[in-house]
Short mmCIF file of C-alpha atoms and ligand atoms in Angstrom, two decimals:
data_model
loop_
_atom_site.label_atom_id
_atom_site.label_comp_id
_atom_site.label_asym_id
_atom_site.label_seq_id
_atom_site.Cartn_x
_atom_site.Cartn_y
_atom_site.Cartn_z
CA UNK A 1 227.92 -39.97 3.83
CA UNK A 2 230.53 -38.75 1.41
CA UNK A 3 233.83 -37.22 2.36
CA UNK A 4 232.61 -34.08 0.56
CA UNK A 5 229.70 -33.59 2.93
CA UNK A 6 232.04 -34.12 5.87
CA UNK A 7 234.34 -31.47 4.61
CA UNK A 8 231.36 -29.13 4.05
CA UNK A 9 230.16 -29.75 7.57
CA UNK A 10 233.67 -29.00 8.92
CA UNK A 11 233.82 -25.72 7.02
CA UNK A 12 230.41 -24.65 8.42
CA UNK A 13 231.52 -25.43 11.98
CA UNK A 14 234.76 -23.54 11.55
CA UNK A 15 232.96 -20.47 10.12
CA UNK A 16 230.46 -20.43 13.00
CA UNK A 17 233.23 -19.49 15.46
CA UNK A 18 232.77 -19.84 19.24
CA UNK A 19 229.12 -20.17 20.26
CA UNK A 20 229.51 -20.92 23.92
CA UNK A 21 231.03 -18.66 26.62
CA UNK A 22 234.07 -19.67 28.66
CA UNK A 23 231.90 -19.55 31.80
CA UNK A 24 232.74 -19.20 34.73
CA UNK A 25 235.88 -17.41 33.60
CA UNK A 26 233.77 -14.94 31.61
CA UNK A 27 230.02 -14.48 31.98
CA UNK A 28 227.46 -12.59 29.92
CA UNK A 29 226.45 -9.25 31.47
CA UNK A 30 222.89 -9.37 32.91
CA UNK A 31 220.14 -7.12 31.68
CA UNK A 32 219.89 -3.78 33.39
CA UNK A 33 216.63 -4.62 35.20
CA UNK A 34 217.81 -8.06 36.27
CA UNK A 35 216.81 -8.84 39.89
CA UNK A 36 219.41 -10.70 41.87
CA UNK A 37 220.05 -11.03 45.59
CA UNK A 38 218.54 -8.09 47.59
CA UNK A 39 221.09 -5.95 49.46
CA UNK A 40 220.12 -3.85 52.48
CA UNK A 41 221.56 -0.43 53.24
CA UNK A 42 221.80 -0.14 56.95
CA UNK A 43 222.22 3.65 56.74
CA UNK A 44 218.89 4.20 54.98
CA UNK A 45 216.92 1.54 56.86
CA UNK A 46 214.58 2.95 59.47
CA UNK A 47 213.49 -0.45 60.79
CA UNK A 48 209.86 -0.12 59.82
CA UNK A 49 209.63 -3.89 59.06
CA UNK A 50 207.67 -3.23 55.89
CA UNK A 51 209.96 -5.64 53.98
CA UNK A 52 209.54 -8.37 56.54
CA UNK A 53 205.77 -8.00 56.64
CA UNK A 54 205.50 -8.26 52.85
CA UNK A 55 208.01 -10.92 51.97
CA UNK A 56 206.10 -13.82 50.50
CA UNK A 57 208.89 -16.26 51.37
CA UNK A 58 209.17 -15.06 54.93
CA UNK A 59 212.88 -14.58 54.46
CA UNK A 60 213.18 -11.51 56.67
CA UNK A 61 212.98 -11.76 60.47
CA UNK A 62 212.64 -8.90 62.93
CA UNK A 63 213.71 -9.21 66.50
CA UNK A 64 213.35 -6.41 69.01
CA UNK A 65 215.94 -7.25 71.61
CA UNK A 66 215.16 -4.14 73.70
CA UNK A 67 213.23 -0.92 73.42
CA UNK A 68 215.81 0.72 71.14
CA UNK A 69 217.57 -2.11 69.33
CA UNK A 70 215.84 -3.91 66.41
CA UNK A 71 217.58 -6.73 64.54
CA UNK A 72 216.63 -7.25 60.91
CA UNK A 73 217.78 -10.64 59.58
CA UNK A 74 217.67 -11.76 55.98
CA UNK A 75 217.90 -15.53 55.81
CA UNK A 76 218.77 -16.01 52.14
CA UNK A 77 217.31 -19.54 51.95
CA UNK A 78 214.07 -19.39 50.01
CA UNK A 79 214.37 -15.88 48.54
CA UNK A 80 212.93 -15.88 44.98
CA UNK A 81 214.37 -12.44 44.20
CA UNK A 82 210.84 -11.23 43.60
CA UNK A 83 211.78 -7.64 44.61
CA UNK A 84 208.70 -7.10 46.76
CA UNK A 85 210.79 -6.01 49.75
CA UNK A 86 212.50 -3.37 47.58
CA UNK A 87 209.11 -2.19 46.23
CA UNK A 88 207.59 -1.64 49.61
CA UNK A 89 210.63 -0.07 51.34
CA UNK A 90 209.73 3.54 51.99
CA UNK A 91 213.47 4.52 52.27
CA UNK A 92 214.84 2.78 49.14
CA UNK A 93 217.08 0.88 51.49
CA UNK A 94 216.96 -2.34 49.51
CA UNK A 95 218.63 -2.76 46.14
CA UNK A 96 217.98 -5.77 43.89
CA UNK A 97 221.58 -6.43 43.00
CA UNK A 98 222.86 -8.30 39.92
CA UNK A 99 224.26 -11.10 42.06
CA UNK A 100 222.91 -14.48 40.96
CA UNK A 101 225.87 -16.83 41.47
CA UNK A 102 224.84 -17.69 45.02
CA UNK A 103 225.72 -21.35 45.22
CA UNK A 104 227.41 -21.97 48.59
CA UNK A 105 227.74 -24.69 51.25
CA UNK A 106 227.65 -22.01 53.93
CA UNK A 107 224.27 -20.25 54.22
CA UNK A 108 225.75 -17.42 56.25
CA UNK A 109 227.51 -16.33 53.07
CA UNK A 110 224.14 -15.09 51.84
CA UNK A 111 222.66 -13.88 55.08
CA UNK A 112 222.49 -10.18 56.12
CA UNK A 113 221.97 -8.78 59.63
CA UNK A 114 221.19 -5.13 60.48
CA UNK A 115 221.34 -3.89 64.01
CA UNK A 116 219.10 -0.81 63.98
CA UNK A 117 218.90 1.83 66.64
CA UNK A 118 215.29 2.84 66.82
CA UNK A 119 214.36 6.38 67.75
CA UNK A 120 212.10 6.45 70.77
CA UNK A 121 209.43 8.87 71.88
CA UNK A 122 210.78 11.04 74.65
CA UNK A 123 207.38 10.93 76.29
CA UNK A 124 206.51 7.27 76.42
CA UNK A 125 209.92 5.67 75.58
CA UNK A 126 208.46 3.40 72.92
CA UNK A 127 209.89 3.00 69.51
CA UNK A 128 208.89 5.68 67.01
CA UNK A 129 206.74 4.44 64.19
CA UNK A 130 205.62 6.13 61.04
CA UNK A 131 202.30 7.96 61.12
CA UNK A 132 199.22 5.82 61.11
CA UNK A 133 196.13 7.27 59.39
CA UNK A 134 194.75 8.14 62.80
CA UNK A 135 197.90 10.00 63.67
CA UNK A 136 197.89 11.81 60.35
CA UNK A 137 194.34 12.89 61.08
CA UNK A 138 195.31 14.12 64.45
CA UNK A 139 198.06 16.21 62.97
CA UNK A 140 195.55 18.15 60.94
CA UNK A 141 193.66 19.10 64.02
CA UNK A 142 194.62 21.10 67.09
CA UNK A 143 195.24 20.44 70.70
CA UNK A 144 192.69 21.26 73.35
CA UNK A 145 194.17 19.44 76.26
CA UNK A 146 192.16 18.77 79.34
CA UNK A 147 194.45 20.37 81.82
CA UNK A 148 192.38 19.47 84.90
CA UNK A 149 192.49 15.74 84.04
CA UNK A 150 195.94 15.75 82.50
CA UNK A 151 194.62 14.31 79.15
CA UNK A 152 195.72 15.10 75.63
CA UNK A 153 192.75 16.10 73.43
CA UNK A 154 193.13 16.38 69.69
CA UNK A 155 190.37 17.95 67.64
CA UNK A 156 189.90 17.64 63.97
CA UNK A 157 187.28 18.12 61.38
CA UNK A 158 185.98 15.27 59.35
CA UNK A 159 184.87 16.29 55.79
CA UNK A 160 184.62 15.00 52.26
CA UNK A 161 186.10 17.14 49.52
CA UNK A 162 183.44 19.41 48.07
CA UNK A 163 180.96 18.45 50.71
CA UNK A 164 179.82 20.52 53.71
CA UNK A 165 181.52 19.76 57.02
CA UNK A 166 180.01 16.67 58.60
CA UNK A 167 181.16 16.67 62.17
CA UNK A 168 183.87 17.46 64.50
CA UNK A 169 186.13 14.66 65.70
CA UNK A 170 187.65 14.63 69.16
CA UNK A 171 190.23 12.15 70.36
CA UNK A 172 191.05 12.02 74.01
CA UNK A 173 194.14 10.29 75.30
CA UNK A 174 195.33 9.70 78.79
CA UNK A 175 198.32 11.92 79.56
S1 SF4 B 1 213.21 -10.52 47.07
FE1 SF4 B 1 211.20 -11.34 47.59
S2 SF4 B 1 211.53 -13.32 48.51
FE2 SF4 B 1 213.49 -12.23 48.53
S3 SF4 B 1 213.51 -11.20 50.55
FE3 SF4 B 1 212.68 -9.72 49.10
S4 SF4 B 1 210.43 -10.06 49.19
FE4 SF4 B 1 211.38 -11.81 50.19
S1 SF4 B 2 211.09 -1.79 54.43
FE1 SF4 B 2 213.04 -0.62 54.18
S2 SF4 B 2 213.16 0.81 55.88
FE2 SF4 B 2 211.58 -0.75 56.42
S3 SF4 B 2 212.73 -2.34 57.59
FE3 SF4 B 2 212.73 -2.98 55.48
S4 SF4 B 2 214.65 -2.18 54.61
FE4 SF4 B 2 214.24 -1.06 56.51
#
């Protein structure tokens, strides 16, 4: 290899300028839709447990310590940042942040814990849940309570769009 080719190689290298980044002092901005560590908003969360029920890594635990207090715990160990929890959250309470530098020797640095006060039904005292399809159906009907036997009776009409009415539906609940 001649001295000339060495000089040529040096000139090429000098012209190329810096091709690496001075990481970790300076890092490249992540793309806008980058999914990093999920972050919970305790103000928006209604404690429905949808995120916990749908997390493929089982990273979210729910613990009802009493009738009104529900604990939501994000473990931060096996999370793949798949974003499913954020997708299913009905309240947009989970944001997939741009955080990806999560190396730590203390796992609690990554964990999140929400203490949620659950609204309870004034009648039965149990935690209020979102409407089930059955409840939604009941809301479309009307009440015809059996006063003598102290029972709630909901009536609704089952039908298919564009089809004649098929039958009446009656749901009777103990009061
Ligand atoms: S991002 Fe995926 S793996 Fe992580 S907590 Fe949410 S659903 Fe689970
Ligand atoms: S899905 Fe959303 S609202 Fe439901 S418990 Fe999870 S964060 Fe809270």
